[in-house]
Amino acid sequence: MNIIRTSSYEEMSMQAAKIIIKQVKNNPALTLGLATGSTPIGLYKELINDHHNNGTSYKDVHTINLDEYIGLPKDNPSSYHFFMKHQLFNYIDLPIEQTNVPNGTAEDLERECERYEEKIRQLGGIDLQILGIGQNGHIGFNEPGTSFESRTHIVQLTENTIEVNSRFFNTIDEVPTKSITMGIQTILECKEIILLASGASKAKAIARMINGPVSEEFPASCLKKHPNVTIIADSDALQLV
Ligand code: F6R
């Protein structure tokens, strides 16, 4: 694991943006894996600014998001479809039909999981995947105990995740209890991974990922098995390492 320590959230976002922009320039048809949540918002702002100021183009890029809540329509402001449009897709020249987020309202959710895996295969796999990390070590919505062999699947969210994510909803009762997520095996097959973390609330999880054992009880620990992972984190998130 490479570790890039930054002095602030802004610097973490800039460093991540630099890597993505370089890769898009080298390979304009890059397949880019994306995450939602608070952590990548600054990165997406950097990509938007760079697109406007320097003209980096995403017209041949395809994107694959990690996850989506089950039961939220795409136009629900708390859905990850909505998040991605409003934090990134609407502001760069990426054709919307080249973006992929699991459909949490599909009639047949098992079929949707298979379709998503098939889509990733058709695209030749994910070249570069951006990840955040949950306080309980989840990546995507792969909660503690998820098999390292899992592929895109349906999960029951833990109480911890529901509580932490309730900040994006009016009340905790509105937070869906299930989601679709890319599996651990799907994530491990990405050619390159960048995990972002900021703030003291992530310090324990980051320390356990870096220094703890590889175990399904702590999903992010699987990344130690991957040959090309870079952690970009600020000093608050790295304070226990
Ligand atoms: C989001 C995702 C989650 C988040 C994690 C951290 O697509 O897959 O694993 O990355 O919950 O969320 P934030 O960034 O809000 O702390």
PDB file of C-alpha atoms and ligand atoms in Angstrom:
ATOM      1  CA  MET A   1       0.000   0.000   0.000  1.00  0.00           C
ATOM      2  CA  ASN A   2       1.344   3.436  -0.888  1.00  0.00           C
ATOM      3  CA  ILE A   3       0.383   6.111   1.610  1.00  0.00           C
ATOM      4  CA  ILE A   4       0.189   9.798   0.701  1.00  0.00           C
ATOM      5  CA  ARG A   5      -0.180  11.963   3.790  1.00  0.00           C
ATOM      6  CA  THR A   6      -1.701  15.379   3.184  1.00  0.00           C
ATOM      7  CA  SER A   7      -2.027  18.368   5.477  1.00  0.00           C
ATOM      8  CA  SER A   8      -5.723  18.936   4.803  1.00  0.00           C
ATOM      9  CA  TYR A   9      -8.918  17.709   3.140  1.00  0.00           C
ATOM     10  CA  GLU A  10      -8.301  20.160   0.288  1.00  0.00           C
ATOM     11  CA  GLU A  11      -4.821  18.794  -0.369  1.00  0.00           C
ATOM     12  CA  MET A  12      -6.159  15.207  -0.254  1.00  0.00           C
ATOM     13  CA  SER A  13      -8.740  16.184  -2.887  1.00  0.00           C
ATOM     14  CA  MET A  14      -6.130  17.901  -5.065  1.00  0.00           C
ATOM     15  CA  GLN A  15      -3.705  14.970  -4.940  1.00  0.00           C
ATOM     16  CA  ALA A  16      -6.454  12.524  -5.930  1.00  0.00           C
ATOM     17  CA  ALA A  17      -7.640  14.817  -8.737  1.00  0.00           C
ATOM     18  CA  LYS A  18      -4.090  15.072 -10.102  1.00  0.00           C
ATOM     19  CA  ILE A  19      -3.823  11.280 -10.407  1.00  0.00           C
ATOM     20  CA  ILE A  20      -7.218  10.944 -12.110  1.00  0.00           C
ATOM     21  CA  ILE A  21      -6.585  13.814 -14.542  1.00  0.00           C
ATOM     22  CA  LYS A  22      -3.206  12.339 -15.514  1.00  0.00           C
ATOM     23  CA  GLN A  23      -4.795   8.946 -16.146  1.00  0.00           C
ATOM     24  CA  VAL A  24      -7.662  10.402 -18.197  1.00  0.00           C
ATOM     25  CA  LYS A  25      -5.109  12.268 -20.312  1.00  0.00           C
ATOM     26  CA  ASN A  26      -3.042   9.096 -20.834  1.00  0.00           C
ATOM     27  CA  ASN A  27      -6.107   6.959 -21.533  1.00  0.00           C
ATOM     28  CA  PRO A  28      -9.105   9.045 -22.654  1.00  0.00           C
ATOM     29  CA  ALA A  29     -11.298   5.897 -22.658  1.00  0.00           C
ATOM     30  CA  LEU A  30     -10.565   5.138 -18.993  1.00  0.00           C
ATOM     31  CA  THR A  31     -13.103   3.180 -16.937  1.00  0.00           C
ATOM     32  CA  LEU A  32     -13.269   5.046 -13.673  1.00  0.00           C
ATOM     33  CA  GLY A  33     -14.852   3.638 -10.514  1.00  0.00           C
ATOM     34  CA  LEU A  34     -16.520   6.259  -8.334  1.00  0.00           C
ATOM     35  CA  ALA A  35     -17.750   6.591  -4.765  1.00  0.00           C
ATOM     36  CA  THR A  36     -20.320   8.801  -3.061  1.00  0.00           C
ATOM     37  CA  GLY A  37     -20.386  10.194   0.491  1.00  0.00           C
ATOM     38  CA  SER A  38     -18.737  13.286   1.951  1.00  0.00           C
ATOM     39  CA  THR A  39     -15.137  12.312   1.247  1.00  0.00           C
ATOM     40  CA  PRO A  40     -14.948  12.558  -2.581  1.00  0.00           C
ATOM     41  CA  ILE A  41     -16.924  15.820  -2.886  1.00  0.00           C
ATOM     42  CA  GLY A  42     -13.736  17.932  -2.863  1.00  0.00           C
ATOM     43  CA  LEU A  43     -12.149  15.650  -5.463  1.00  0.00           C
ATOM     44  CA  TYR A  44     -15.176  16.058  -7.734  1.00  0.00           C
ATOM     45  CA  LYS A  45     -14.964  19.860  -7.321  1.00  0.00           C
ATOM     46  CA  GLU A  46     -11.310  19.712  -8.400  1.00  0.00           C
ATOM     47  CA  LEU A  47     -12.206  17.643 -11.482  1.00  0.00           C
ATOM     48  CA  ILE A  48     -14.955  20.113 -12.407  1.00  0.00           C
ATOM     49  CA  ASN A  49     -12.631  23.116 -11.975  1.00  0.00           C
ATOM     50  CA  ASP A  50      -9.932  21.449 -14.035  1.00  0.00           C
ATOM     51  CA  HIS A  51     -12.448  20.550 -16.756  1.00  0.00           C
ATOM     52  CA  HIS A  52     -13.527  24.201 -16.972  1.00  0.00           C
ATOM     53  CA  ASN A  53     -10.070  25.740 -16.670  1.00  0.00           C
ATOM     54  CA  ASN A  54      -7.915  23.238 -18.563  1.00  0.00           C
ATOM     55  CA  GLY A  55     -10.413  21.420 -20.756  1.00  0.00           C
ATOM     56  CA  THR A  56      -9.702  17.851 -19.594  1.00  0.00           C
ATOM     57  CA  SER A  57     -12.340  15.865 -21.448  1.00  0.00           C
ATOM     58  CA  TYR A  58     -14.387  12.913 -20.207  1.00  0.00           C
ATOM     59  CA  LYS A  59     -16.260  12.310 -23.457  1.00  0.00           C
ATOM     60  CA  ASP A  60     -14.820   8.796 -23.882  1.00  0.00           C
ATOM     61  CA  VAL A  61     -14.631   7.895 -20.178  1.00  0.00           C
ATOM     62  CA  HIS A  62     -17.037   5.364 -18.634  1.00  0.00           C
ATOM     63  CA  THR A  63     -17.841   5.411 -14.946  1.00  0.00           C
ATOM     64  CA  ILE A  64     -19.002   2.693 -12.579  1.00  0.00           C
ATOM     65  CA  ASN A  65     -20.283   3.654  -9.137  1.00  0.00           C
ATOM     66  CA  LEU A  66     -19.818   1.411  -6.148  1.00  0.00           C
ATOM     67  CA  ASP A  67     -23.305   1.315  -4.753  1.00  0.00           C
ATOM     68  CA  GLU A  68     -26.881   2.567  -4.466  1.00  0.00           C
ATOM     69  CA  TYR A  69     -29.640   2.374  -1.861  1.00  0.00           C
ATOM     70  CA  ILE A  70     -32.450  -0.055  -2.540  1.00  0.00           C
ATOM     71  CA  GLY A  71     -35.853   1.568  -2.931  1.00  0.00           C
ATOM     72  CA  LEU A  72     -34.787   5.131  -3.738  1.00  0.00           C
ATOM     73  CA  PRO A  73     -35.785   6.329  -7.222  1.00  0.00           C
ATOM     74  CA  LYS A  74     -33.025   7.984  -9.271  1.00  0.00           C
ATOM     75  CA  ASP A  75     -34.513  11.459  -8.767  1.00  0.00           C
ATOM     76  CA  ASN A  76     -34.676  11.143  -4.967  1.00  0.00           C
ATOM     77  CA  PRO A  77     -32.187  13.733  -3.607  1.00  0.00           C
ATOM     78  CA  SER A  78     -30.737  11.134  -1.214  1.00  0.00           C
ATOM     79  CA  SER A  79     -30.097   8.583  -3.954  1.00  0.00           C
ATOM     80  CA  TYR A  80     -26.581   8.060  -5.234  1.00  0.00           C
ATOM     81  CA  HIS A  81     -27.809   8.644  -8.803  1.00  0.00           C
ATOM     82  CA  PHE A  82     -28.869  12.134  -7.741  1.00  0.00           C
ATOM     83  CA  PHE A  83     -25.652  12.697  -5.779  1.00  0.00           C
ATOM     84  CA  MET A  84     -23.430  11.833  -8.743  1.00  0.00           C
ATOM     85  CA  LYS A  85     -25.357  14.043 -11.157  1.00  0.00           C
ATOM     86  CA  HIS A  86     -25.234  17.009  -8.830  1.00  0.00           C
ATOM     87  CA  GLN A  87     -21.676  16.575  -7.545  1.00  0.00           C
ATOM     88  CA  LEU A  88     -20.024  15.695 -10.860  1.00  0.00           C
ATOM     89  CA  PHE A  89     -21.825  14.404 -13.945  1.00  0.00           C
ATOM     90  CA  ASN A  90     -23.813  17.580 -14.693  1.00  0.00           C
ATOM     91  CA  TYR A  91     -20.653  19.690 -14.754  1.00  0.00           C
ATOM     92  CA  ILE A  92     -18.263  17.768 -17.033  1.00  0.00           C
ATOM     93  CA  ASP A  93     -18.581  16.538 -20.625  1.00  0.00           C
ATOM     94  CA  LEU A  94     -19.178  12.901 -19.621  1.00  0.00           C
ATOM     95  CA  PRO A  95     -22.140  11.507 -21.612  1.00  0.00           C
ATOM     96  CA  ILE A  96     -24.730  10.372 -19.048  1.00  0.00           C
ATOM     97  CA  GLU A  97     -25.200   7.074 -20.914  1.00  0.00           C
ATOM     98  CA  GLN A  98     -21.555   6.267 -20.153  1.00  0.00           C
ATOM     99  CA  THR A  99     -22.204   6.509 -16.409  1.00  0.00           C
ATOM    100  CA  ASN A 100     -23.302   3.503 -14.363  1.00  0.00           C
ATOM    101  CA  VAL A 101     -24.872   3.395 -10.906  1.00  0.00           C
ATOM    102  CA  PRO A 102     -26.706   0.268  -9.703  1.00  0.00           C
ATOM    103  CA  ASN A 103     -30.483   0.520 -10.102  1.00  0.00           C
ATOM    104  CA  GLY A 104     -31.901   0.290  -6.588  1.00  0.00           C
ATOM    105  CA  THR A 105     -35.470   0.180  -7.881  1.00  0.00           C
ATOM    106  CA  ALA A 106     -34.986  -2.693 -10.367  1.00  0.00           C
ATOM    107  CA  GLU A 107     -37.875  -5.163 -10.211  1.00  0.00           C
ATOM    108  CA  ASP A 108     -35.469  -8.090 -10.078  1.00  0.00           C
ATOM    109  CA  LEU A 109     -32.612  -7.000  -7.844  1.00  0.00           C
ATOM    110  CA  GLU A 110     -30.627 -10.241  -8.191  1.00  0.00           C
ATOM    111  CA  ARG A 111     -30.744  -9.797 -11.970  1.00  0.00           C
ATOM    112  CA  GLU A 112     -29.605  -6.189 -11.511  1.00  0.00           C
ATOM    113  CA  CYS A 113     -26.533  -7.407  -9.592  1.00  0.00           C
ATOM    114  CA  GLU A 114     -25.683  -9.787 -12.465  1.00  0.00           C
ATOM    115  CA  ARG A 115     -26.280  -7.044 -15.038  1.00  0.00           C
ATOM    116  CA  TYR A 116     -23.888  -4.749 -13.165  1.00  0.00           C
ATOM    117  CA  GLU A 117     -21.122  -7.358 -13.107  1.00  0.00           C
ATOM    118  CA  GLU A 118     -21.699  -7.984 -16.806  1.00  0.00           C
ATOM    119  CA  LYS A 119     -21.407  -4.255 -17.508  1.00  0.00           C
ATOM    120  CA  ILE A 120     -18.058  -4.101 -15.709  1.00  0.00           C
ATOM    121  CA  ARG A 121     -16.835  -7.092 -17.746  1.00  0.00           C
ATOM    122  CA  GLN A 122     -18.009  -5.492 -21.016  1.00  0.00           C
ATOM    123  CA  LEU A 123     -16.012  -2.398 -20.170  1.00  0.00           C
ATOM    124  CA  GLY A 124     -12.900  -4.523 -19.739  1.00  0.00           C
ATOM    125  CA  GLY A 125     -12.819  -4.061 -15.956  1.00  0.00           C
ATOM    126  CA  ILE A 126     -12.301  -0.945 -13.875  1.00  0.00           C
ATOM    127  CA  ASP A 127      -9.005   0.844 -14.502  1.00  0.00           C
ATOM    128  CA  LEU A 128      -9.018   3.075 -11.440  1.00  0.00           C
ATOM    129  CA  GLN A 129     -11.419   2.809  -8.500  1.00  0.00           C
ATOM    130  CA  ILE A 130     -11.947   5.575  -5.932  1.00  0.00           C
ATOM    131  CA  LEU A 131     -12.976   4.379  -2.461  1.00  0.00           C
ATOM    132  CA  GLY A 132     -13.938   5.964   0.830  1.00  0.00           C
ATOM    133  CA  ILE A 133     -13.959   3.998   4.085  1.00  0.00           C
ATOM    134  CA  GLY A 134     -16.655   3.592   6.717  1.00  0.00           C
ATOM    135  CA  GLN A 135     -15.861   3.927  10.414  1.00  0.00           C
ATOM    136  CA  ASN A 136     -16.574   0.191  10.668  1.00  0.00           C
ATOM    137  CA  GLY A 137     -14.176  -0.569   7.825  1.00  0.00           C
ATOM    138  CA  HIS A 138     -16.764  -0.941   5.094  1.00  0.00           C
ATOM    139  CA  ILE A 139     -15.786  -0.248   1.497  1.00  0.00           C
ATOM    140  CA  GLY A 140     -18.648   0.263  -0.904  1.00  0.00           C
ATOM    141  CA  PHE A 141     -21.443  -1.049   1.304  1.00  0.00           C
ATOM    142  CA  ASN A 142     -19.569  -4.237   2.114  1.00  0.00           C
ATOM    143  CA  GLU A 143     -20.190  -4.420   5.827  1.00  0.00           C
ATOM    144  CA  PRO A 144     -18.068  -6.407   8.342  1.00  0.00           C
ATOM    145  CA  GLY A 145     -18.384 -10.134   7.697  1.00  0.00           C
ATOM    146  CA  THR A 146     -18.790  -9.822   3.905  1.00  0.00           C
ATOM    147  CA  SER A 147     -17.012 -12.590   2.005  1.00  0.00           C
ATOM    148  CA  PHE A 148     -13.846 -11.519   0.202  1.00  0.00           C
ATOM    149  CA  GLU A 149     -15.196 -13.567  -2.723  1.00  0.00           C
ATOM    150  CA  SER A 150     -18.387 -11.501  -3.025  1.00  0.00           C
ATOM    151  CA  ARG A 151     -19.440  -9.854  -6.264  1.00  0.00           C
ATOM    152  CA  THR A 152     -22.146  -7.218  -6.744  1.00  0.00           C
ATOM    153  CA  HIS A 153     -24.802  -8.137  -4.190  1.00  0.00           C
ATOM    154  CA  ILE A 154     -27.612  -6.923  -1.970  1.00  0.00           C
ATOM    155  CA  VAL A 155     -26.733  -6.014   1.599  1.00  0.00           C
ATOM    156  CA  GLN A 156     -28.506  -5.277   4.828  1.00  0.00           C
ATOM    157  CA  LEU A 157     -26.914  -2.090   6.169  1.00  0.00           C
ATOM    158  CA  THR A 158     -25.631  -2.162   9.742  1.00  0.00           C
ATOM    159  CA  GLU A 159     -27.114   0.108  12.416  1.00  0.00           C
ATOM    160  CA  ASN A 160     -23.809   1.976  12.513  1.00  0.00           C
ATOM    161  CA  THR A 161     -23.942   2.736   8.774  1.00  0.00           C
ATOM    162  CA  ILE A 162     -27.617   3.745   8.926  1.00  0.00           C
ATOM    163  CA  GLU A 163     -26.863   6.105  11.805  1.00  0.00           C
ATOM    164  CA  VAL A 164     -23.747   7.606  10.176  1.00  0.00           C
ATOM    165  CA  ASN A 165     -25.563   8.094   6.834  1.00  0.00           C
ATOM    166  CA  SER A 166     -28.701   9.554   8.424  1.00  0.00           C
ATOM    167  CA  ARG A 167     -27.037  12.972   8.064  1.00  0.00           C
ATOM    168  CA  PHE A 168     -28.012  12.876   4.385  1.00  0.00           C
ATOM    169  CA  PHE A 169     -31.727  12.338   5.244  1.00  0.00           C
ATOM    170  CA  ASN A 170     -34.407  14.322   7.116  1.00  0.00           C
ATOM    171  CA  THR A 171     -34.865  11.599   9.733  1.00  0.00           C
ATOM    172  CA  ILE A 172     -33.112   8.318  10.493  1.00  0.00           C
ATOM    173  CA  ASP A 173     -36.326   6.460   9.575  1.00  0.00           C
ATOM    174  CA  GLU A 174     -35.927   7.618   5.973  1.00  0.00           C
ATOM    175  CA  VAL A 175     -32.546   5.879   5.573  1.00  0.00           C
ATOM    176  CA  PRO A 176     -33.007   2.732   3.474  1.00  0.00           C
ATOM    177  CA  THR A 177     -31.959  -0.454   5.265  1.00  0.00           C
ATOM    178  CA  LYS A 178     -30.627  -2.209   2.178  1.00  0.00           C
ATOM    179  CA  SER A 179     -28.362  -1.385  -0.725  1.00  0.00           C
ATOM    180  CA  ILE A 180     -26.723  -2.875  -3.797  1.00  0.00           C
ATOM    181  CA  THR A 181     -22.955  -2.802  -3.724  1.00  0.00           C
ATOM    182  CA  MET A 182     -20.053  -3.989  -5.802  1.00  0.00           C
ATOM    183  CA  GLY A 183     -18.545  -6.933  -3.907  1.00  0.00           C
ATOM    184  CA  ILE A 184     -15.100  -7.267  -2.387  1.00  0.00           C
ATOM    185  CA  GLN A 185     -13.924  -9.540  -5.202  1.00  0.00           C
ATOM    186  CA  THR A 186     -15.253  -7.021  -7.754  1.00  0.00           C
ATOM    187  CA  ILE A 187     -13.266  -4.277  -6.013  1.00  0.00           C
ATOM    188  CA  LEU A 188     -10.122  -6.413  -5.787  1.00  0.00           C
ATOM    189  CA  GLU A 189     -10.264  -6.947  -9.559  1.00  0.00           C
ATOM    190  CA  CYS A 190      -9.945  -3.187 -10.233  1.00  0.00           C
ATOM    191  CA  LYS A 191      -6.542  -2.523 -11.781  1.00  0.00           C
ATOM    192  CA  GLU A 192      -5.734   0.335  -9.441  1.00  0.00           C
ATOM    193  CA  ILE A 193      -7.397   1.635  -6.266  1.00  0.00           C
ATOM    194  CA  ILE A 194      -7.218   4.975  -4.491  1.00  0.00           C
ATOM    195  CA  LEU A 195      -8.729   5.113  -1.015  1.00  0.00           C
ATOM    196  CA  LEU A 196      -9.473   8.559   0.386  1.00  0.00           C
ATOM    197  CA  ALA A 197      -9.897   9.401   4.067  1.00  0.00           C
ATOM    198  CA  SER A 198     -10.160  12.643   5.958  1.00  0.00           C
ATOM    199  CA  GLY A 199     -10.730  13.602   9.558  1.00  0.00           C
ATOM    200  CA  ALA A 200     -10.291  12.107  13.013  1.00  0.00           C
ATOM    201  CA  SER A 201     -13.492  10.053  12.719  1.00  0.00           C
ATOM    202  CA  LYS A 202     -11.647   7.813  10.239  1.00  0.00           C
ATOM    203  CA  ALA A 203      -8.412   7.473  12.264  1.00  0.00           C
ATOM    204  CA  LYS A 204      -9.239   4.140  13.936  1.00  0.00           C
ATOM    205  CA  ALA A 205     -10.451   2.559  10.702  1.00  0.00           C
ATOM    206  CA  ILE A 206      -7.357   3.713   8.781  1.00  0.00           C
ATOM    207  CA  ALA A 207      -4.996   2.432  11.496  1.00  0.00           C
ATOM    208  CA  ARG A 208      -6.768  -0.943  11.588  1.00  0.00           C
ATOM    209  CA  MET A 209      -6.672  -1.232   7.806  1.00  0.00           C
ATOM    210  CA  ILE A 210      -2.943  -0.477   7.651  1.00  0.00           C
ATOM    211  CA  ASN A 211      -1.718  -2.236  10.793  1.00  0.00           C
ATOM    212  CA  GLY A 212      -4.357  -4.866  11.525  1.00  0.00           C
ATOM    213  CA  PRO A 213      -4.770  -8.382  10.158  1.00  0.00           C
ATOM    214  CA  VAL A 214      -6.447  -9.206   6.843  1.00  0.00           C
ATOM    215  CA  SER A 215      -9.894 -10.379   7.912  1.00  0.00           C
ATOM    216  CA  GLU A 216     -13.441 -10.443   6.595  1.00  0.00           C
ATOM    217  CA  GLU A 217     -14.408  -8.860   9.921  1.00  0.00           C
ATOM    218  CA  PHE A 218     -12.786  -5.667   8.633  1.00  0.00           C
ATOM    219  CA  PRO A 219     -13.607  -5.354   4.917  1.00  0.00           C
ATOM    220  CA  ALA A 220     -11.032  -2.657   4.041  1.00  0.00           C
ATOM    221  CA  SER A 221      -8.247  -5.000   5.176  1.00  0.00           C
ATOM    222  CA  CYS A 222      -8.776  -6.903   1.883  1.00  0.00           C
ATOM    223  CA  LEU A 223      -6.942  -4.066   0.147  1.00  0.00           C
ATOM    224  CA  LYS A 224      -3.670  -5.410   1.533  1.00  0.00           C
ATOM    225  CA  LYS A 225      -4.093  -8.279  -0.929  1.00  0.00           C
ATOM    226  CA  HIS A 226      -4.197  -5.869  -3.889  1.00  0.00           C
ATOM    227  CA  PRO A 227      -0.933  -4.944  -5.653  1.00  0.00           C
ATOM    228  CA  ASN A 228      -1.783  -1.335  -6.556  1.00  0.00           C
ATOM    229  CA  VAL A 229      -3.496   0.603  -3.759  1.00  0.00           C
ATOM    230  CA  THR A 230      -2.766   4.191  -2.785  1.00  0.00           C
ATOM    231  CA  ILE A 231      -4.206   5.678   0.369  1.00  0.00           C
ATOM    232  CA  ILE A 232      -4.496   9.453   0.245  1.00  0.00           C
ATOM    233  CA  ALA A 233      -5.393  10.699   3.693  1.00  0.00           C
ATOM    234  CA  ASP A 234      -4.991  13.822   5.764  1.00  0.00           C
ATOM    235  CA  SER A 235      -2.985  13.887   8.973  1.00  0.00           C
ATOM    236  CA  ASP A 236      -6.126  13.688  11.143  1.00  0.00           C
ATOM    237  CA  ALA A 237      -7.134  10.421   9.472  1.00  0.00           C
ATOM    238  CA  LEU A 238      -3.555   9.122   9.747  1.00  0.00           C
ATOM    239  CA  GLN A 239      -2.991  10.189  13.364  1.00  0.00           C
ATOM    240  CA  LEU A 240      -3.066   6.613  14.765  1.00  0.00           C
ATOM    241  CA  VAL A 241      -0.858   5.025  12.105  1.00  0.00           C
TER     242      VAL A 241
HETATM  243  C1  F6R B   1     -20.072   5.377  -0.919  1.00  0.00           C
HETATM  244  C2  F6R B   1     -19.429   4.249  -0.275  1.00  0.00           C
HETATM  245  C3  F6R B   1     -19.114   4.236   1.179  1.00  0.00           C
HETATM  246  C4  F6R B   1     -18.402   5.510   1.661  1.00  0.00           C
HETATM  247  C5  F6R B   1     -18.121   5.440   3.160  1.00  0.00           C
HETATM  248  C6  F6R B   1     -17.503   6.718   3.666  1.00  0.00           C
HETATM  249  O1  F6R B   1     -20.277   5.118  -2.296  1.00  0.00           O
HETATM  250  O2  F6R B   1     -19.198   3.302  -0.945  1.00  0.00           O
HETATM  251  O3  F6R B   1     -18.277   3.119   1.450  1.00  0.00           O
HETATM  252  O4  F6R B   1     -17.224   5.682   0.938  1.00  0.00           O
HETATM  253  O5  F6R B   1     -19.312   5.192   3.844  1.00  0.00           O
HETATM  254  O6  F6R B   1     -18.434   7.742   3.565  1.00  0.00           O
HETATM  255  P1  F6R B   1     -18.059   9.275   3.829  1.00  0.00           P
HETATM  256  O7  F6R B   1     -17.165   9.675   2.723  1.00  0.00           O
HETATM  257  O8  F6R B   1     -19.385   9.997   3.771  1.00  0.00           O
HETATM  258  O9  F6R B   1     -17.403   9.317   5.152  1.00  0.00           O
END
